[in-house]
Amino acid sequence: MKFQCSACGLRLNSNHFKYQEAKKLQLTSICDQCLQRGAKAADFGNVPIAIFAQGLLYGFVGRDNEDQELNFLVHSKDKRKRYESFIQDYDSNELAQQQLSRQEFNQALIASEVGKIEFIPQLNLTFAENLNKLGLKVDFKLNEVDFIDRERIRAKYHYRCQYCGRRGHSVDHKDPVSLSHNNDFDNLILSCQECNRIKSNMPYELFIKLNAQIAQLNQKLVKYENALATFSGEFEQRRRSIAATMHLKGVVNDPELTQMRKQNKKLQDAIDSLSSDYDELRKLREQHFNTGWKLLQVNSKEDII
């Protein structure tokens, strides 16, 4: 859920308007960034937030009524959109939050909004590039496993993904490096590129739990991979035979070549069909992990509801 701040005009996640006083949760008419700037919530009205707070029996800090024409600090809709996107990037990036406090992040934004920093976040720049332009530093390259250790891991696990059993060469951190900063050998395991991508920042314990629930599906994926490798190898060998026969005969078409091409066409059709079934299983497996991860995030999210 998002609300619009009555001071700066930015539409932000509802958590930016949450204020804890003693044991009572209150919602404010303006965002945490504007509060840090020195604006007072009691000077601003915000009808949607006031109604929402009343419905949930929360306190509300702000005026009862709202001005007909709000004079937002960030006048331009385009500029508000850029700030909103940049703040959303920070809100969803655990690595940035670990290295950069909310107060420091807000202070840079405040300086940008009032013109002390002559830069406004750009939609065509990466989050890291926008941070640098605002004078904020975050190290996004915490994976410092050297080549020798990577080869040791690959040899240790015989180039087999330790999650699904397919062939793999991606060295993965059990505890995500973005959270643990742990490049120790004990925290490294081998995975296929697909499992590495799906796992991403997911906790190792959760990924293992979800993976155990689909053990039979993983076994099928290994069989599909082996079958595709066999078919593809045979197809390539036959393709080379056709090329060699053409070279020896010095012709492009004759009955023998036509027959060979027909056989290879049937083989290609079988490969395509097998690949389609394989991709469906892969998508189903990825959905399984994504659903489990999202459910955990929703349950642990500190929303105002």
Coordinates of N, CA, C and O in Angstrom, one line a residue, residues 65-176:
N65 N -8.3 18.5 8.4 CA -8.7 18.8 7.1 C -7.5 19.0 6.2 O -6.4 19.3 6.7
E66 N -7.7 18.9 4.9 CA -6.6 19.0 4.0 C -6.7 20.2 3.1 O -7.9 20.6 2.7
D67 N -5.7 20.9 2.8 CA -5.7 22.1 1.9 C -6.3 21.7 0.5 O -6.0 20.6 0.0
Q68 N -7.1 22.6 -0.1 CA -7.6 22.3 -1.4 C -6.5 22.1 -2.4 O -6.5 21.3 -3.3
E69 N -5.5 23.0 -2.4 CA -4.4 22.9 -3.3 C -3.1 22.8 -2.5 O -2.7 23.7 -1.8
L70 N -2.5 21.6 -2.6 CA -1.3 21.3 -1.9 C -0.1 21.8 -2.7 O 0.1 21.6 -3.9
N71 N 0.8 22.5 -2.0 CA 2.0 23.1 -2.6 C 3.2 22.1 -2.2 O 3.9 22.3 -1.2
F72 N 3.3 21.1 -3.0 CA 4.3 20.1 -2.7 C 5.7 20.6 -2.9 O 6.0 21.5 -3.7
L73 N 6.6 20.1 -2.0 CA 8.0 20.5 -2.1 C 8.6 20.1 -3.5 O 9.3 20.9 -4.1
V74 N 8.3 18.9 -4.0 CA 8.7 18.4 -5.3 C 7.6 18.7 -6.3 O 6.6 18.0 -6.3
H75 N 7.6 19.8 -7.0 CA 6.5 20.3 -7.8 C 6.3 19.4 -9.0 O 5.1 19.1 -9.3
S76 N 7.3 19.0 -9.7 CA 7.2 18.3 -11.0 C 6.8 16.8 -10.7 O 7.4 16.1 -9.9
K77 N 5.8 16.3 -11.5 CA 5.4 14.9 -11.4 C 6.5 14.0 -11.9 O 6.7 12.9 -11.4
D78 N 7.3 14.5 -12.9 CA 8.4 13.7 -13.4 C 9.5 13.6 -12.4 O 10.0 12.5 -12.2
K79 N 9.8 14.6 -11.6 CA 10.8 14.5 -10.6 C 10.3 13.6 -9.4 O 11.1 12.8 -8.9
R80 N 9.0 13.7 -9.1 CA 8.5 12.9 -8.0 C 8.6 11.4 -8.4 O 8.9 10.5 -7.6
K81 N 8.3 11.1 -9.7 CA 8.4 9.7 -10.2 C 9.8 9.2 -10.1 O 10.1 8.1 -9.7
R82 N 10.8 10.1 -10.3 CA 12.2 9.7 -10.2 C 12.6 9.4 -8.8 O 13.3 8.4 -8.5
Y83 N 12.2 10.3 -7.9 CA 12.5 10.1 -6.5 C 11.8 8.8 -6.0 O 12.4 8.0 -5.2
E84 N 10.6 8.6 -6.3 CA 9.8 7.5 -5.9 C 10.5 6.1 -6.3 O 10.6 5.2 -5.5
S85 N 10.9 6.1 -7.5 CA 11.6 4.9 -8.1 C 12.9 4.6 -7.3 O 13.2 3.5 -7.0
F86 N 13.6 5.7 -7.0 CA 14.9 5.6 -6.3 C 14.7 5.1 -4.9 O 15.4 4.2 -4.4
I87 N 13.7 5.6 -4.2 CA 13.4 5.2 -2.8 C 13.0 3.8 -2.8 O 13.3 3.0 -1.9
Q88 N 12.2 3.4 -3.8 CA 11.7 2.0 -3.9 C 12.9 1.1 -4.0 O 12.9 0.0 -3.5
D89 N 13.9 1.5 -4.8 CA 15.1 0.7 -5.0 C 15.8 0.4 -3.7 O 16.2 -0.7 -3.4
Y90 N 15.9 1.5 -2.9 CA 16.5 1.4 -1.6 C 15.7 0.5 -0.6 O 16.2 -0.4 0.1
D91 N 14.4 0.7 -0.6 CA 13.5 -0.1 0.2 C 13.6 -1.6 0.0 O 13.3 -2.4 0.9
S92 N 13.9 -2.0 -1.2 CA 13.9 -3.4 -1.6 C 15.3 -4.0 -1.7 O 15.5 -5.2 -2.1
N93 N 16.3 -3.2 -1.3 CA 17.7 -3.7 -1.4 C 18.3 -3.8 0.0 O 18.7 -2.9 0.6
E94 N 18.4 -5.1 0.4 CA 18.9 -5.4 1.7 C 20.4 -5.0 1.9 O 20.9 -4.6 2.9
L95 N 21.1 -5.2 0.8 CA 22.6 -4.9 0.8 C 22.8 -3.4 1.0 O 23.7 -3.0 1.8
A96 N 22.0 -2.6 0.3 CA 22.2 -1.2 0.5 C 21.8 -0.7 1.9 O 22.4 0.1 2.5
Q97 N 20.7 -1.3 2.5 CA 20.2 -1.0 3.8 C 21.3 -1.4 4.9 O 21.4 -0.7 5.9
Q98 N 22.0 -2.4 4.6 CA 23.1 -2.8 5.6 C 24.2 -1.8 5.6 O 24.8 -1.6 6.7
Q99 N 24.5 -1.2 4.5 CA 25.7 -0.4 4.5 C 25.4 1.1 4.5 O 26.2 1.9 4.8
L100 N 24.1 1.4 4.4 CA 23.7 2.8 4.3 C 22.4 3.0 5.1 O 21.4 2.4 4.9
S101 N 22.5 3.8 6.2 CA 21.4 4.0 7.1 C 20.2 4.8 6.4 O 20.5 5.5 5.5
R102 N 19.0 4.6 6.9 CA 17.9 5.3 6.4 C 18.1 6.8 6.5 O 17.8 7.6 5.6
Q103 N 18.6 7.2 7.7 CA 18.9 8.6 7.9 C 19.8 9.2 6.9 O 19.6 10.3 6.4
E104 N 20.9 8.5 6.6 CA 21.9 9.0 5.7 C 21.3 9.1 4.3 O 21.6 10.0 3.5
F105 N 20.6 8.0 3.9 CA 19.9 8.0 2.6 C 18.9 9.2 2.5 O 19.0 9.9 1.5
N106 N 18.1 9.3 3.5 CA 17.1 10.4 3.5 C 17.8 11.8 3.3 O 17.3 12.7 2.6
Q107 N 18.9 12.0 4.1 CA 19.6 13.2 4.1 C 20.1 13.6 2.7 O 20.0 14.8 2.3
A108 N 20.6 12.6 1.9 CA 21.0 12.9 0.5 C 19.9 13.3 -0.3 O 20.0 14.2 -1.2
L109 N 18.7 12.6 -0.1 CA 17.5 13.0 -0.9 C 17.1 14.4 -0.6 O 16.7 15.1 -1.5
I110 N 17.1 14.7 0.7 CA 16.7 16.1 1.1 C 17.5 17.1 0.4 O 17.1 18.1 -0.1
A111 N 18.9 16.8 0.4 CA 19.8 17.8 -0.2 C 19.5 17.9 -1.7 O 19.7 19.0 -2.3
S112 N 19.1 16.8 -2.3 CA 18.8 16.8 -3.7 C 17.5 17.6 -4.0 O 17.4 18.4 -4.9
E113 N 16.5 17.4 -3.2 CA 15.2 18.0 -3.4 C 15.3 19.5 -3.2 O 14.6 20.3 -3.9
V114 N 16.1 20.0 -2.3 CA 16.2 21.5 -2.0 C 17.3 22.1 -2.8 O 17.5 23.3 -2.7
G115 N 18.0 21.3 -3.6 CA 19.0 21.9 -4.5 C 20.4 22.0 -4.0 O 21.3 22.5 -4.7
K116 N 20.7 21.5 -2.8 CA 22.0 21.5 -2.3 C 22.9 20.5 -3.0 O 24.1 20.7 -3.1
I117 N 22.3 19.5 -3.5 CA 23.0 18.6 -4.4 C 22.4 18.7 -5.8 O 21.2 18.6 -5.9
E118 N 23.1 19.1 -6.8 CA 22.6 19.4 -8.1 C 22.4 18.1 -8.9 O 23.0 17.9 -10.0
F119 N 21.7 17.1 -8.4 CA 21.4 15.9 -9.1 C 20.1 15.3 -8.6 O 19.8 15.3 -7.4
I120 N 19.3 14.9 -9.6 CA 18.0 14.2 -9.3 C 18.1 12.8 -9.9 O 18.6 12.6 -11.0
P121 N 17.8 11.7 -9.1 CA 17.9 10.3 -9.6 C 17.3 10.2 -11.0 O 16.2 10.8 -11.3
Q122 N 18.0 9.4 -11.9 CA 17.5 9.2 -13.2 C 17.0 7.8 -13.4 O 17.5 6.9 -12.9
L123 N 15.9 7.7 -14.2 CA 15.3 6.4 -14.4 C 16.1 5.5 -15.3 O 16.0 4.3 -15.3
N124 N 17.0 6.1 -16.1 CA 17.8 5.4 -17.1 C 19.2 5.0 -16.5 O 20.0 4.4 -17.1
L125 N 19.4 5.3 -15.2 CA 20.6 4.9 -14.5 C 20.3 3.7 -13.5 O 19.2 3.6 -13.1
T126 N 21.3 2.9 -13.2 CA 21.1 1.9 -12.3 C 21.1 2.5 -10.9 O 21.4 3.6 -10.6
F127 N 20.6 1.7 -9.9 CA 20.5 2.1 -8.5 C 21.9 2.5 -8.0 O 22.1 3.6 -7.4
A128 N 22.9 1.7 -8.3 CA 24.3 2.0 -7.9 C 24.8 3.4 -8.5 O 25.4 4.2 -7.8
E129 N 24.5 3.6 -9.8 CA 24.9 4.8 -10.4 C 24.2 6.1 -9.8 O 24.9 7.1 -9.6
N130 N 23.0 6.0 -9.5 CA 22.3 7.1 -8.8 C 22.8 7.3 -7.4 O 23.0 8.5 -7.0
L131 N 23.1 6.3 -6.7 CA 23.7 6.4 -5.4 C 25.0 7.2 -5.5 O 25.3 8.1 -4.7
N132 N 25.9 6.8 -6.4 CA 27.2 7.5 -6.6 C 27.0 8.9 -6.9 O 27.8 9.8 -6.4
K133 N 26.0 9.2 -7.8 CA 25.8 10.6 -8.2 C 25.4 11.5 -7.0 O 25.6 12.7 -7.0
L134 N 24.8 10.8 -6.0 CA 24.3 11.6 -4.8 C 25.4 11.5 -3.7 O 25.1 12.0 -2.6
G135 N 26.6 10.9 -4.0 CA 27.6 10.9 -3.0 C 27.5 9.8 -2.0 O 28.1 9.8 -0.9
L136 N 26.7 8.7 -2.3 CA 26.4 7.6 -1.4 C 27.2 6.4 -1.9 O 27.1 6.1 -3.1
K137 N 27.8 5.7 -1.0 CA 28.6 4.5 -1.5 C 28.1 3.2 -0.9 O 27.9 3.1 0.3
V138 N 27.9 2.3 -1.8 CA 27.5 0.9 -1.4 C 28.3 -0.1 -2.2 O 28.4 0.1 -3.4
D139 N 28.9 -1.0 -1.5 CA 29.7 -2.1 -2.2 C 28.7 -3.2 -2.6 O 28.3 -4.0 -1.8
F140 N 28.5 -3.3 -3.9 CA 27.6 -4.4 -4.4 C 28.4 -5.6 -4.9 O 27.8 -6.6 -5.3
K141 N 29.7 -5.5 -4.7 CA 30.6 -6.6 -5.2 C 31.2 -7.3 -4.0 O 32.4 -7.1 -3.8
L142 N 30.4 -8.1 -3.3 CA 31.0 -8.7 -2.1 C 31.4 -10.2 -2.3 O 31.9 -10.8 -1.5
N143 N 31.2 -10.6 -3.5 CA 31.6 -12.0 -3.9 C 33.0 -12.0 -4.3 O 33.4 -11.7 -5.4
E144 N 33.9 -12.4 -3.4 CA 35.3 -12.3 -3.6 C 36.0 -13.7 -3.6 O 37.1 -13.8 -3.2
V145 N 35.3 -14.7 -4.1 CA 35.8 -16.0 -4.2 C 36.8 -16.1 -5.3 O 36.4 -15.8 -6.5
D146 N 38.0 -16.5 -5.1 CA 39.0 -16.5 -6.2 C 38.9 -17.7 -7.0 O 38.1 -18.7 -6.7
F147 N 39.6 -17.7 -8.1 CA 39.5 -18.8 -9.2 C 39.9 -20.1 -8.6 O 39.2 -21.1 -8.9
I148 N 40.9 -20.2 -7.8 CA 41.3 -21.5 -7.2 C 40.3 -22.1 -6.4 O 39.9 -23.3 -6.5
D149 N 39.6 -21.3 -5.5 CA 38.6 -21.8 -4.6 C 37.4 -22.3 -5.4 O 36.7 -23.3 -5.1
R150 N 37.1 -21.6 -6.5 CA 36.0 -21.9 -7.4 C 36.2 -23.3 -8.0 O 35.3 -24.2 -8.1
E151 N 37.4 -23.5 -8.5 CA 37.8 -24.8 -9.1 C 37.8 -25.9 -8.1 O 37.4 -27.1 -8.4
R152 N 38.2 -25.6 -6.8 CA 38.1 -26.6 -5.8 C 36.7 -27.1 -5.5 O 36.4 -28.3 -5.3
I153 N 35.8 -26.1 -5.5 CA 34.4 -26.4 -5.2 C 33.8 -27.3 -6.4 O 33.1 -28.3 -6.2
R154 N 34.1 -26.9 -7.6 CA 33.6 -27.6 -8.8 C 34.2 -29.1 -8.7 O 33.4 -30.0 -9.0
A155 N 35.4 -29.3 -8.4 CA 36.0 -30.6 -8.4 C 35.4 -31.4 -7.2 O 35.1 -32.6 -7.3
K156 N 35.2 -30.7 -6.1 CA 34.7 -31.4 -4.9 C 33.3 -32.0 -5.2 O 33.0 -33.2 -4.7
Y157 N 32.5 -31.3 -5.9 CA 31.1 -31.8 -6.2 C 30.9 -32.4 -7.6 O 29.8 -32.6 -8.1
H158 N 32.1 -32.6 -8.3 CA 32.1 -33.3 -9.6 C 31.2 -32.6 -10.6 O 30.5 -33.3 -11.4
Y159 N 31.2 -31.3 -10.6 CA 30.4 -30.5 -11.5 C 28.9 -30.9 -11.5 O 28.3 -30.8 -12.6
R160 N 28.4 -31.2 -10.4 CA 27.0 -31.5 -10.2 C 26.3 -30.5 -9.3 O 26.8 -30.3 -8.2
C161 N 25.2 -30.0 -9.7 CA 24.4 -29.1 -8.8 C 24.0 -29.8 -7.6 O 23.3 -30.9 -7.7
Q162 N 24.2 -29.3 -6.4 CA 23.9 -29.9 -5.1 C 22.5 -29.7 -4.7 O 22.0 -30.2 -3.7
Y163 N 21.7 -29.0 -5.6 CA 20.3 -28.7 -5.3 C 19.4 -29.6 -6.1 O 18.5 -30.3 -5.6
C164 N 19.6 -29.6 -7.5 CA 18.7 -30.4 -8.3 C 19.4 -31.6 -9.0 O 18.7 -32.5 -9.5
G165 N 20.7 -31.7 -9.0 CA 21.4 -32.9 -9.5 C 21.8 -32.7 -10.9 O 22.5 -33.6 -11.5
R166 N 21.5 -31.7 -11.6 CA 21.9 -31.5 -13.0 C 23.3 -31.0 -13.0 O 23.9 -30.7 -12.0
R167 N 23.9 -30.9 -14.2 CA 25.3 -30.4 -14.4 C 25.3 -28.9 -14.0 O 24.4 -28.2 -14.3
G168 N 26.4 -28.6 -13.3 CA 26.5 -27.2 -12.9 C 28.0 -26.8 -12.7 O 28.8 -27.6 -12.5
H169 N 28.2 -25.5 -12.8 CA 29.5 -24.9 -12.5 C 29.5 -23.6 -11.8 O 30.5 -23.0 -11.6
S170 N 28.3 -23.2 -11.3 CA 28.1 -21.9 -10.6 C 28.4 -22.2 -9.1 O 27.8 -23.0 -8.4
V171 N 29.4 -21.5 -8.6 CA 29.7 -21.5 -7.1 C 28.8 -20.6 -6.4 O 28.7 -19.4 -6.6
D172 N 28.0 -21.2 -5.5 CA 26.9 -20.5 -4.8 C 27.2 -20.4 -3.3 O 27.9 -21.3 -2.7
H173 N 26.8 -19.2 -2.7 CA 26.9 -19.1 -1.3 C 25.7 -19.6 -0.6 O 24.6 -19.2 -1.0
K174 N 25.9 -20.5 0.3 CA 24.7 -21.1 1.1 C 23.9 -19.9 1.7 O 22.8 -19.7 1.4
D175 N 24.6 -19.2 2.6 CA 24.1 -18.0 3.1 C 24.4 -16.9 2.2 O 25.6 -16.6 1.9
P176 N 23.4 -16.2 1.6 CA 23.7 -15.2 0.5 C 24.8 -14.2 0.9 O 24.8 -13.7 2.0

